[in-house]
Amino acid sequence: MAAISAQLASFKSFSSLLNDKECSRFRCQIKSFGNQHSNWSVEFLSGKESVHLIRNSSPPISMAASAAGSAVKPAKKVCLFYCAETEVLAKRIAAESDAIELRSINWRTFDDGFPNLFIPNANGIRGQNVAFLASFSSPAVIFEQLSVIYALPKLFISSFTLVLPFFPTGTSERMEDEGDVATAFTLARILSHIPTSRGGPTSLVTFDIHALQERFYFGDTILPCFESGIPLLKNRLQKLPDSDKISIAFPDDGAWKRFHKQLQHFPTIVCNKVRIGDQRIVCIKEGDATGRHVVIVDDLVQSGGTLIECQKVLAASGATKISAYVTHGIFPKSSWQRFEHDNGGQPEKGLTYFWITDSCPHTVKEVKCKRPFEILSLSGSIAAALQV
């Protein structure tokens, strides 16, 4: 409407040039007017002759900016810090978006071994959205990273996001005997006391936490965002030549409860696991593996004993190929070496594929380019989460 008013003002100036004798009749008519991007024309009739004024210019800058803003939301600029273990993943995340800028930290130590840390150009992140990509792969590295995590929100930043792809104490959530210590609860309490930034509580991004009830371990001063690596698996399965013959197997009821809704368009097989001492006895509870490429899905793997037992049972039940997926490949003491590659036709002896994400950097270094392992990177998922 502002554009129309401006144009009518120019019409008024034009009409003043015409005297009453020459202008026996004056009429303003909008011939056409579409959306804000369309051209429009106005016709003046003076006497017997028509004078046409046609506007073909671009929409005003304010209108164009408004239209562009409604179509594309501007990307949120994020300063991403990282520890030494997550440097490779951090670079992949930054490559996903021009809005993510990598920032480094000086990870030094004093002579006694305690951290001597420094955040370069600390004043330069004032008013910025800041994130930290952590890896709590061992108790030895947790303290120094927590020191940085607690310091960053105090630097007058606009918001703070902690990205912890793997919540390492997730399997230690049970208190079955008097004296058991639930270290998952302990770590959640520590993270819940991260100082607030100018924008409010810290956001925590983590993937496929082991026990869903652990979300309630966090206090009100932190906002957990629980993501999943399953979409990466689904995209990979769609690219397989035998994607129409895929069945999903869950090693136990817990895995089924966690993941079956995300994989419900695949035929499913549910296994049952019974532990007798150090022994794991696995059987098929429901589903049929005959003639199928079966993919075993779980949130994490440590020694790999359960997966191997599932593999044997599925092969004996007629599966032509067996693969596995876990979001977190922990593999303490290089237990990944237990998994052989099936070149075809012997699913009881090896896996066609073993997919893991890069949530555990040490494991990625060990299994890279070693069959049957294939890495599905969380970089795109993390970059998207940082835009929330």
mmCIF file of C-alpha atoms in Angstrom:
data_model
loop_
_atom_site.group_PDB
_atom_site.id
_atom_site.type_symbol
_atom_site.label_atom_id
_atom_site.label_comp_id
_atom_site.label_asym_id
_atom_site.label_seq_id
_atom_site.Cartn_x
_atom_site.Cartn_y
_atom_site.Cartn_z
ATOM 1 C CA MET A 1 0.000 0.000 0.000
ATOM 2 C CA ALA A 2 2.931 2.356 0.645
ATOM 3 C CA ALA A 3 4.024 1.814 -2.959
ATOM 4 C CA ILE A 4 0.530 2.719 -4.223
ATOM 5 C CA SER A 5 0.480 5.942 -2.160
ATOM 6 C CA ALA A 6 3.843 6.964 -3.552
ATOM 7 C CA GLN A 7 2.672 6.301 -7.079
ATOM 8 C CA LEU A 8 -0.564 8.250 -6.591
ATOM 9 C CA ALA A 9 1.494 11.199 -5.342
ATOM 10 C CA SER A 10 3.411 11.172 -8.624
ATOM 11 C CA PHE A 11 0.092 11.047 -10.493
ATOM 12 C CA LYS A 12 -1.045 14.157 -8.627
ATOM 13 C CA SER A 13 2.072 16.012 -9.718
ATOM 14 C CA PHE A 14 1.463 14.914 -13.269
ATOM 15 C CA SER A 15 -2.149 16.168 -13.265
ATOM 16 C CA SER A 16 -1.022 19.631 -12.133
ATOM 17 C CA LEU A 17 0.670 20.013 -15.495
ATOM 18 C CA LEU A 18 -2.656 19.800 -17.218
ATOM 19 C CA ASN A 19 -4.868 22.951 -17.322
ATOM 20 C CA ASP A 20 -8.636 22.768 -16.981
ATOM 21 C CA LYS A 21 -9.266 23.411 -20.690
ATOM 22 C CA GLU A 22 -7.067 20.578 -21.825
ATOM 23 C CA CYS A 23 -8.243 18.207 -19.158
ATOM 24 C CA SER A 24 -11.904 17.702 -19.931
ATOM 25 C CA ARG A 25 -11.812 14.448 -18.078
ATOM 26 C CA PHE A 26 -9.378 12.847 -15.600
ATOM 27 C CA ARG A 27 -9.550 9.319 -14.374
ATOM 28 C CA CYS A 28 -7.113 7.081 -12.467
ATOM 29 C CA GLN A 29 -7.596 3.392 -13.000
ATOM 30 C CA ILE A 30 -5.503 0.463 -11.671
ATOM 31 C CA LYS A 31 -5.517 -1.940 -14.539
ATOM 32 C CA SER A 32 -3.785 -4.792 -12.715
ATOM 33 C CA PHE A 33 -2.233 -5.460 -9.319
ATOM 34 C CA GLY A 34 -0.940 -8.871 -8.260
ATOM 35 C CA ASN A 35 1.257 -9.834 -5.332
ATOM 36 C CA GLN A 36 4.092 -7.673 -4.149
ATOM 37 C CA HIS A 37 6.419 -9.048 -6.834
ATOM 38 C CA SER A 38 4.038 -8.306 -9.796
ATOM 39 C CA ASN A 39 4.236 -5.252 -12.053
ATOM 40 C CA TRP A 40 1.192 -2.989 -12.277
ATOM 41 C CA SER A 41 0.077 -0.146 -14.548
ATOM 42 C CA VAL A 42 -2.044 3.015 -14.228
ATOM 43 C CA GLU A 43 -3.889 4.767 -17.091
ATOM 44 C CA PHE A 44 -4.695 8.498 -17.186
ATOM 45 C CA LEU A 45 -7.270 9.618 -19.662
ATOM 46 C CA SER A 46 -7.026 13.275 -20.727
ATOM 47 C CA GLY A 47 -9.390 14.545 -23.364
ATOM 48 C CA LYS A 48 -9.477 12.117 -26.249
ATOM 49 C CA GLU A 49 -5.995 10.763 -25.701
ATOM 50 C CA SER A 50 -4.840 8.340 -23.069
ATOM 51 C CA VAL A 51 -1.629 8.869 -21.202
ATOM 52 C CA HIS A 52 -0.196 5.656 -19.742
ATOM 53 C CA LEU A 53 2.215 5.504 -16.835
ATOM 54 C CA ILE A 54 3.549 1.970 -16.314
ATOM 55 C CA ARG A 55 5.621 1.009 -13.291
ATOM 56 C CA ASN A 56 8.077 -1.842 -13.923
ATOM 57 C CA SER A 57 10.554 -1.306 -11.108
ATOM 58 C CA SER A 58 11.459 -3.948 -8.493
ATOM 59 C CA PRO A 59 9.571 -4.013 -5.198
ATOM 60 C CA PRO A 60 10.908 -1.693 -2.515
ATOM 61 C CA ILE A 61 13.821 -3.033 -0.517
ATOM 62 C CA SER A 62 11.695 -3.340 2.598
ATOM 63 C CA MET A 63 9.112 -5.408 0.723
ATOM 64 C CA ALA A 64 11.771 -7.615 -0.878
ATOM 65 C CA ALA A 65 13.463 -8.171 2.467
ATOM 66 C CA SER A 66 10.125 -9.054 4.037
ATOM 67 C CA ALA A 67 9.376 -11.557 1.281
ATOM 68 C CA ALA A 68 12.817 -13.134 1.564
ATOM 69 C CA GLY A 69 12.556 -13.305 5.340
ATOM 70 C CA SER A 70 9.245 -15.120 5.192
ATOM 71 C CA ALA A 71 10.648 -17.711 2.803
ATOM 72 C CA VAL A 72 14.074 -18.423 4.307
ATOM 73 C CA LYS A 73 14.890 -18.162 7.991
ATOM 74 C CA PRO A 74 18.367 -16.689 8.477
ATOM 75 C CA ALA A 75 20.865 -19.181 9.869
ATOM 76 C CA LYS A 76 21.860 -18.785 13.506
ATOM 77 C CA LYS A 77 25.549 -18.012 13.860
ATOM 78 C CA VAL A 78 27.267 -20.421 16.250
ATOM 79 C CA CYS A 79 30.790 -20.420 17.677
ATOM 80 C CA LEU A 80 31.723 -24.085 18.124
ATOM 81 C CA PHE A 81 34.460 -25.051 20.589
ATOM 82 C CA TYR A 82 35.765 -28.595 20.840
ATOM 83 C CA CYS A 83 38.204 -30.821 22.695
ATOM 84 C CA ALA A 84 41.143 -32.635 21.134
ATOM 85 C CA GLU A 85 39.205 -35.890 20.713
ATOM 86 C CA THR A 86 36.346 -34.279 18.808
ATOM 87 C CA GLU A 87 38.410 -32.121 16.438
ATOM 88 C CA VAL A 88 37.672 -34.277 13.374
ATOM 89 C CA LEU A 89 33.927 -34.338 14.065
ATOM 90 C CA ALA A 90 33.925 -30.593 14.804
ATOM 91 C CA LYS A 91 35.450 -29.874 11.396
ATOM 92 C CA ARG A 92 32.803 -32.026 9.737
ATOM 93 C CA ILE A 93 30.075 -30.132 11.577
ATOM 94 C CA ALA A 94 31.509 -26.785 10.487
ATOM 95 C CA ALA A 95 31.633 -28.024 6.889
ATOM 96 C CA GLU A 96 27.874 -28.608 7.049
ATOM 97 C CA SER A 97 27.043 -24.919 7.509
ATOM 98 C CA ASP A 98 28.649 -21.535 6.896
ATOM 99 C CA ALA A 99 26.884 -20.356 10.052
ATOM 100 C CA ILE A 100 29.140 -22.500 12.266
ATOM 101 C CA GLU A 101 32.546 -21.040 13.129
ATOM 102 C CA LEU A 102 35.168 -23.194 14.823
ATOM 103 C CA ARG A 103 36.926 -21.780 17.875
ATOM 104 C CA SER A 104 39.890 -23.396 19.619
ATOM 105 C CA ILE A 105 40.968 -23.761 23.234
ATOM 106 C CA ASN A 106 44.505 -24.067 24.568
ATOM 107 C CA TRP A 107 44.514 -27.421 26.365
ATOM 108 C CA ARG A 108 47.640 -27.199 28.491
ATOM 109 C CA THR A 109 48.689 -28.780 31.776
ATOM 110 C CA PHE A 110 50.791 -27.721 34.712
ATOM 111 C CA ASP A 111 53.775 -29.768 35.817
ATOM 112 C CA ASP A 112 51.622 -31.590 38.351
ATOM 113 C CA GLY A 113 49.280 -32.775 35.582
ATOM 114 C CA PHE A 114 46.298 -30.562 36.403
ATOM 115 C CA PRO A 115 44.733 -28.534 33.568
ATOM 116 C CA ASN A 116 46.107 -25.133 32.565
ATOM 117 C CA LEU A 117 43.390 -23.956 30.207
ATOM 118 C CA PHE A 118 42.921 -20.805 28.159
ATOM 119 C CA ILE A 119 40.114 -19.577 25.886
ATOM 120 C CA PRO A 120 41.648 -17.301 23.212
ATOM 121 C CA ASN A 121 39.826 -14.068 22.346
ATOM 122 C CA ALA A 122 37.249 -14.560 25.084
ATOM 123 C CA ASN A 123 35.884 -11.035 24.540
ATOM 124 C CA GLY A 124 35.201 -11.927 20.919
ATOM 125 C CA ILE A 125 32.386 -14.332 21.809
ATOM 126 C CA ARG A 126 30.368 -11.843 23.842
ATOM 127 C CA GLY A 127 26.779 -11.809 22.648
ATOM 128 C CA GLN A 128 27.361 -14.888 20.477
ATOM 129 C CA ASN A 129 25.637 -18.286 20.388
ATOM 130 C CA VAL A 130 28.264 -20.672 21.699
ATOM 131 C CA ALA A 131 28.471 -24.476 21.647
ATOM 132 C CA PHE A 132 30.973 -26.998 22.957
ATOM 133 C CA LEU A 133 31.490 -30.452 21.424
ATOM 134 C CA ALA A 134 32.513 -32.789 24.236
ATOM 135 C CA SER A 135 33.734 -36.361 24.521
ATOM 136 C CA PHE A 136 33.716 -37.958 27.979
ATOM 137 C CA SER A 137 35.561 -41.041 26.808
ATOM 138 C CA SER A 138 37.320 -41.532 30.141
ATOM 139 C CA PRO A 139 37.171 -40.025 33.646
ATOM 140 C CA ALA A 140 40.618 -38.505 33.030
ATOM 141 C CA VAL A 141 39.337 -36.052 30.396
ATOM 142 C CA ILE A 142 36.030 -35.136 32.030
ATOM 143 C CA PHE A 143 37.400 -32.660 34.583
ATOM 144 C CA GLU A 144 39.233 -30.421 32.136
ATOM 145 C CA GLN A 145 36.252 -30.315 29.779
ATOM 146 C CA LEU A 146 33.853 -29.538 32.624
ATOM 147 C CA SER A 147 36.101 -26.633 33.592
ATOM 148 C CA VAL A 148 35.678 -25.143 30.110
ATOM 149 C CA ILE A 149 31.961 -26.004 29.982
ATOM 150 C CA TYR A 150 31.394 -24.123 33.246
ATOM 151 C CA ALA A 151 33.490 -21.142 32.083
ATOM 152 C CA LEU A 152 31.972 -20.478 28.648
ATOM 153 C CA PRO A 153 28.453 -19.412 29.777
ATOM 154 C CA LYS A 154 30.018 -16.784 32.070
ATOM 155 C CA LEU A 155 31.640 -14.933 29.156
ATOM 156 C CA PHE A 156 28.505 -12.864 28.528
ATOM 157 C CA ILE A 157 27.399 -15.067 25.639
ATOM 158 C CA SER A 158 23.903 -15.072 24.165
ATOM 159 C CA SER A 159 23.283 -18.829 24.548
ATOM 160 C CA PHE A 160 25.187 -22.013 25.343
ATOM 161 C CA THR A 161 24.756 -25.528 23.930
ATOM 162 C CA LEU A 162 26.657 -28.575 25.113
ATOM 163 C CA VAL A 163 26.894 -31.335 22.491
ATOM 164 C CA LEU A 164 27.705 -34.647 24.150
ATOM 165 C CA PRO A 165 27.025 -37.270 21.447
ATOM 166 C CA PHE A 166 27.554 -40.193 23.831
ATOM 167 C CA PHE A 167 26.381 -40.037 27.452
ATOM 168 C CA PRO A 168 28.999 -42.450 28.796
ATOM 169 C CA THR A 169 27.540 -43.482 32.149
ATOM 170 C CA GLY A 170 24.172 -44.388 30.651
ATOM 171 C CA THR A 171 24.538 -48.093 31.393
ATOM 172 C CA SER A 172 25.124 -47.381 35.081
ATOM 173 C CA GLU A 173 21.608 -46.264 35.958
ATOM 174 C CA ARG A 174 20.472 -49.204 38.075
ATOM 175 C CA MET A 175 20.646 -49.602 41.843
ATOM 176 C CA GLU A 176 19.855 -53.262 42.364
ATOM 177 C CA ASP A 177 21.763 -53.824 45.609
ATOM 178 C CA GLU A 178 22.329 -51.627 48.625
ATOM 179 C CA GLY A 179 25.555 -49.778 47.984
ATOM 180 C CA ASP A 180 25.242 -49.553 44.195
ATOM 181 C CA VAL A 181 26.117 -46.071 42.889
ATOM 182 C CA ALA A 182 24.142 -44.758 39.908
ATOM 183 C CA THR A 183 26.883 -42.821 38.133
ATOM 184 C CA ALA A 184 24.479 -41.823 35.341
ATOM 185 C CA PHE A 185 22.558 -39.791 37.921
ATOM 186 C CA THR A 186 25.806 -38.301 39.233
ATOM 187 C CA LEU A 187 26.904 -37.069 35.795
ATOM 188 C CA ALA A 188 23.421 -35.697 35.081
ATOM 189 C CA ARG A 189 23.554 -33.701 38.316
ATOM 190 C CA ILE A 190 26.971 -32.298 37.424
ATOM 191 C CA LEU A 191 25.742 -31.165 33.995
ATOM 192 C CA SER A 192 22.581 -29.732 35.537
ATOM 193 C CA HIS A 193 24.714 -27.193 37.424
ATOM 194 C CA ILE A 194 26.280 -25.590 34.347
ATOM 195 C CA PRO A 195 25.899 -21.802 34.849
ATOM 196 C CA THR A 196 23.156 -20.110 32.881
ATOM 197 C CA SER A 197 24.085 -17.774 30.036
ATOM 198 C CA ARG A 198 22.344 -14.536 29.070
ATOM 199 C CA GLY A 199 19.898 -16.602 27.039
ATOM 200 C CA GLY A 200 18.937 -18.878 29.909
ATOM 201 C CA PRO A 201 19.635 -22.542 30.723
ATOM 202 C CA THR A 202 22.176 -24.625 28.820
ATOM 203 C CA SER A 203 20.892 -26.866 26.026
ATOM 204 C CA LEU A 204 22.276 -30.419 26.036
ATOM 205 C CA VAL A 205 22.302 -32.380 22.780
ATOM 206 C CA THR A 206 22.930 -36.112 23.119
ATOM 207 C CA PHE A 207 22.165 -39.162 20.978
ATOM 208 C CA ASP A 208 20.351 -42.387 21.892
ATOM 209 C CA ILE A 209 20.844 -42.211 25.628
ATOM 210 C CA HIS A 210 20.890 -45.761 26.996
ATOM 211 C CA ALA A 211 17.869 -45.604 29.301
ATOM 212 C CA LEU A 212 14.966 -43.324 28.409
ATOM 213 C CA GLN A 213 14.205 -42.637 32.065
ATOM 214 C CA GLU A 214 17.592 -40.911 32.344
ATOM 215 C CA ARG A 215 16.020 -37.795 30.896
ATOM 216 C CA PHE A 216 14.474 -37.282 34.335
ATOM 217 C CA TYR A 217 17.900 -37.276 35.989
ATOM 218 C CA PHE A 218 18.558 -33.753 34.716
ATOM 219 C CA GLY A 219 17.478 -30.711 36.718
ATOM 220 C CA ASP A 220 15.440 -27.737 35.577
ATOM 221 C CA THR A 221 18.574 -25.676 34.888
ATOM 222 C CA ILE A 222 19.450 -27.649 31.747
ATOM 223 C CA LEU A 223 17.371 -28.433 28.659
ATOM 224 C CA PRO A 224 18.175 -31.912 27.288
ATOM 225 C CA CYS A 225 17.578 -32.451 23.586
ATOM 226 C CA PHE A 226 17.539 -36.185 22.826
ATOM 227 C CA GLU A 227 18.446 -36.993 19.238
ATOM 228 C CA SER A 228 18.821 -40.344 17.456
ATOM 229 C CA GLY A 229 21.189 -41.861 14.938
ATOM 230 C CA ILE A 230 18.445 -44.073 13.470
ATOM 231 C CA PRO A 231 17.653 -41.637 10.586
ATOM 232 C CA LEU A 232 21.241 -42.120 9.396
ATOM 233 C CA LEU A 233 20.710 -45.877 9.355
ATOM 234 C CA LYS A 234 17.440 -45.569 7.442
ATOM 235 C CA ASN A 235 19.096 -43.428 4.781
ATOM 236 C CA ARG A 236 21.896 -45.977 4.433
ATOM 237 C CA LEU A 237 19.528 -48.933 4.161
ATOM 238 C CA GLN A 238 17.621 -47.236 1.344
ATOM 239 C CA LYS A 239 20.829 -47.208 -0.722
ATOM 240 C CA LEU A 240 21.482 -50.943 -0.424
ATOM 241 C CA PRO A 241 20.843 -53.077 -3.532
ATOM 242 C CA ASP A 242 18.689 -55.442 -1.464
ATOM 243 C CA SER A 243 16.808 -52.728 0.425
ATOM 244 C CA ASP A 244 13.532 -54.540 -0.293
ATOM 245 C CA LYS A 245 14.740 -57.590 1.634
ATOM 246 C CA ILE A 246 15.758 -55.869 4.867
ATOM 247 C CA SER A 247 14.418 -57.028 8.226
ATOM 248 C CA ILE A 248 15.289 -55.381 11.536
ATOM 249 C CA ALA A 249 16.233 -57.528 14.527
ATOM 250 C CA PHE A 250 16.238 -56.288 18.113
ATOM 251 C CA PRO A 251 18.483 -58.187 20.557
ATOM 252 C CA ASP A 252 16.030 -57.736 23.432
ATOM 253 C CA ASP A 253 12.756 -56.091 24.430
ATOM 254 C CA GLY A 254 14.568 -52.951 25.558
ATOM 255 C CA ALA A 255 15.932 -52.289 22.079
ATOM 256 C CA TRP A 256 12.506 -52.987 20.575
ATOM 257 C CA LYS A 257 10.795 -50.491 22.895
ATOM 258 C CA ARG A 258 13.370 -47.846 22.070
ATOM 259 C CA PHE A 259 13.591 -48.133 18.282
ATOM 260 C CA HIS A 260 10.644 -50.011 16.784
ATOM 261 C CA LYS A 261 8.543 -46.887 16.133
ATOM 262 C CA GLN A 262 11.328 -45.364 14.034
ATOM 263 C CA LEU A 263 11.725 -48.606 12.044
ATOM 264 C CA GLN A 264 8.139 -49.802 11.905
ATOM 265 C CA HIS A 265 7.988 -49.925 8.093
ATOM 266 C CA PHE A 266 10.511 -52.808 8.145
ATOM 267 C CA PRO A 267 9.608 -56.407 9.069
ATOM 268 C CA THR A 268 10.892 -56.942 12.596
ATOM 269 C CA ILE A 269 12.403 -59.774 14.582
ATOM 270 C CA VAL A 270 12.590 -59.654 18.366
ATOM 271 C CA CYS A 271 15.144 -61.761 20.214
ATOM 272 C CA ASN A 272 15.125 -62.740 23.842
ATOM 273 C CA LYS A 273 18.299 -62.659 25.912
ATOM 274 C CA VAL A 274 18.884 -64.637 29.096
ATOM 275 C CA ARG A 275 22.093 -64.211 31.072
ATOM 276 C CA ILE A 276 23.422 -67.117 33.117
ATOM 277 C CA GLY A 277 26.590 -65.866 34.762
ATOM 278 C CA ASP A 278 28.828 -64.641 31.955
ATOM 279 C CA GLN A 279 26.824 -66.630 29.396
ATOM 280 C CA ARG A 280 24.205 -65.060 27.130
ATOM 281 C CA ILE A 281 21.573 -67.382 25.722
ATOM 282 C CA VAL A 282 19.647 -65.817 22.843
ATOM 283 C CA CYS A 283 16.586 -67.100 21.009
ATOM 284 C CA ILE A 284 14.105 -65.606 18.540
ATOM 285 C CA LYS A 285 10.971 -64.492 20.336
ATOM 286 C CA GLU A 286 9.017 -63.400 17.248
ATOM 287 C CA GLY A 287 9.600 -62.798 13.527
ATOM 288 C CA ASP A 288 11.060 -64.745 10.617
ATOM 289 C CA ALA A 289 14.608 -64.348 9.300
ATOM 290 C CA THR A 290 14.311 -66.782 6.383
ATOM 291 C CA GLY A 291 15.745 -65.359 3.152
ATOM 292 C CA ARG A 292 16.211 -61.898 4.634
ATOM 293 C CA HIS A 293 19.089 -59.467 5.075
ATOM 294 C CA VAL A 294 18.722 -58.968 8.817
ATOM 295 C CA VAL A 295 20.092 -55.845 10.493
ATOM 296 C CA ILE A 296 20.555 -56.059 14.268
ATOM 297 C CA VAL A 297 19.853 -52.682 15.888
ATOM 298 C CA ASP A 298 20.842 -51.486 19.353
ATOM 299 C CA ASP A 299 21.951 -48.259 21.030
ATOM 300 C CA LEU A 300 25.487 -49.342 21.953
ATOM 301 C CA VAL A 301 27.969 -52.209 21.982
ATOM 302 C CA GLN A 302 30.751 -52.968 24.416
ATOM 303 C CA SER A 303 32.168 -56.496 24.349
ATOM 304 C CA GLY A 304 29.838 -57.508 21.505
ATOM 305 C CA GLY A 305 28.826 -60.817 23.082
ATOM 306 C CA THR A 306 25.084 -60.270 22.720
ATOM 307 C CA LEU A 307 25.374 -59.240 19.066
ATOM 308 C CA ILE A 308 27.432 -62.308 18.223
ATOM 309 C CA GLU A 309 24.902 -64.615 19.868
ATOM 310 C CA CYS A 310 22.089 -62.908 17.928
ATOM 311 C CA GLN A 311 24.079 -63.320 14.741
ATOM 312 C CA LYS A 312 24.402 -67.076 15.297
ATOM 313 C CA VAL A 313 20.700 -67.548 16.034
ATOM 314 C CA LEU A 314 19.598 -65.486 13.017
ATOM 315 C CA ALA A 315 21.973 -67.340 10.690
ATOM 316 C CA ALA A 316 20.638 -70.675 11.952
ATOM 317 C CA SER A 317 17.109 -69.400 11.269
ATOM 318 C CA GLY A 318 17.768 -68.812 7.564
ATOM 319 C CA ALA A 319 19.030 -65.243 7.233
ATOM 320 C CA THR A 320 21.027 -64.846 4.005
ATOM 321 C CA LYS A 321 22.913 -61.767 5.243
ATOM 322 C CA ILE A 322 23.378 -60.276 8.688
ATOM 323 C CA SER A 323 24.481 -56.734 9.472
ATOM 324 C CA ALA A 324 24.472 -54.650 12.638
ATOM 325 C CA TYR A 325 23.969 -51.038 13.671
ATOM 326 C CA VAL A 326 24.727 -49.338 16.982
ATOM 327 C CA THR A 327 24.823 -45.602 17.580
ATOM 328 C CA HIS A 328 27.710 -45.875 20.036
ATOM 329 C CA GLY A 329 30.547 -48.273 19.285
ATOM 330 C CA ILE A 330 32.448 -48.340 22.571
ATOM 331 C CA PHE A 331 34.457 -51.550 22.114
ATOM 332 C CA PRO A 332 36.674 -51.487 25.231
ATOM 333 C CA LYS A 333 39.945 -53.386 24.904
ATOM 334 C CA SER A 334 39.535 -53.442 21.088
ATOM 335 C CA SER A 335 36.632 -55.882 21.283
ATOM 336 C CA TRP A 336 35.688 -54.795 17.746
ATOM 337 C CA GLN A 337 38.214 -57.360 16.550
ATOM 338 C CA ARG A 338 35.707 -60.105 17.372
ATOM 339 C CA PHE A 339 33.585 -59.149 14.355
ATOM 340 C CA GLU A 340 34.567 -60.705 11.036
ATOM 341 C CA HIS A 341 33.506 -59.628 7.560
ATOM 342 C CA ASP A 342 31.161 -61.855 5.583
ATOM 343 C CA ASN A 343 32.219 -61.805 1.932
ATOM 344 C CA GLY A 344 28.974 -63.543 1.049
ATOM 345 C CA GLY A 345 27.225 -66.758 1.942
ATOM 346 C CA GLN A 346 28.463 -67.273 5.500
ATOM 347 C CA PRO A 347 26.347 -65.052 7.774
ATOM 348 C CA GLU A 348 27.070 -67.278 10.763
ATOM 349 C CA LYS A 349 30.766 -66.336 10.554
ATOM 350 C CA GLY A 350 30.689 -62.654 9.716
ATOM 351 C CA LEU A 351 28.680 -59.489 9.174
ATOM 352 C CA THR A 352 28.050 -57.869 5.812
ATOM 353 C CA TYR A 353 28.102 -54.414 7.419
ATOM 354 C CA PHE A 354 28.613 -53.084 10.910
ATOM 355 C CA TRP A 355 27.462 -49.459 11.068
ATOM 356 C CA ILE A 356 28.432 -47.166 13.925
ATOM 357 C CA THR A 357 28.392 -43.384 14.282
ATOM 358 C CA ASP A 358 31.338 -41.154 15.152
ATOM 359 C CA SER A 359 30.062 -40.521 18.691
ATOM 360 C CA CYS A 360 33.114 -42.341 20.129
ATOM 361 C CA PRO A 361 36.199 -40.802 18.452
ATOM 362 C CA HIS A 362 38.698 -43.391 19.731
ATOM 363 C CA THR A 363 36.726 -46.230 18.162
ATOM 364 C CA VAL A 364 36.458 -44.417 14.832
ATOM 365 C CA LYS A 365 40.242 -44.206 14.633
ATOM 366 C CA GLU A 366 40.622 -47.909 15.349
ATOM 367 C CA VAL A 367 38.017 -49.317 12.932
ATOM 368 C CA LYS A 368 38.336 -46.828 10.081
ATOM 369 C CA CYS A 369 38.665 -48.621 6.734
ATOM 370 C CA LYS A 370 38.353 -52.028 8.413
ATOM 371 C CA ARG A 371 35.576 -54.307 7.226
ATOM 372 C CA PRO A 372 32.779 -54.821 8.087
ATOM 373 C CA PHE A 373 32.773 -51.411 9.799
ATOM 374 C CA GLU A 374 31.327 -48.316 8.204
ATOM 375 C CA ILE A 375 31.026 -44.913 9.903
ATOM 376 C CA LEU A 376 27.807 -42.886 9.698
ATOM 377 C CA SER A 377 28.664 -39.341 10.739
ATOM 378 C CA LEU A 378 26.498 -37.362 13.152
ATOM 379 C CA SER A 379 27.850 -34.087 11.740
ATOM 380 C CA GLY A 380 24.715 -33.180 9.765
ATOM 381 C CA SER A 381 22.410 -34.037 12.657
ATOM 382 C CA ILE A 382 24.478 -31.976 15.101
ATOM 383 C CA ALA A 383 24.665 -29.002 12.708
ATOM 384 C CA ALA A 384 20.861 -29.089 12.415
ATOM 385 C CA ALA A 385 20.442 -29.337 16.201
ATOM 386 C CA LEU A 386 22.606 -26.248 16.674
ATOM 387 C CA GLN A 387 20.101 -24.268 14.603
ATOM 388 C CA VAL A 388 17.206 -25.022 16.960
#
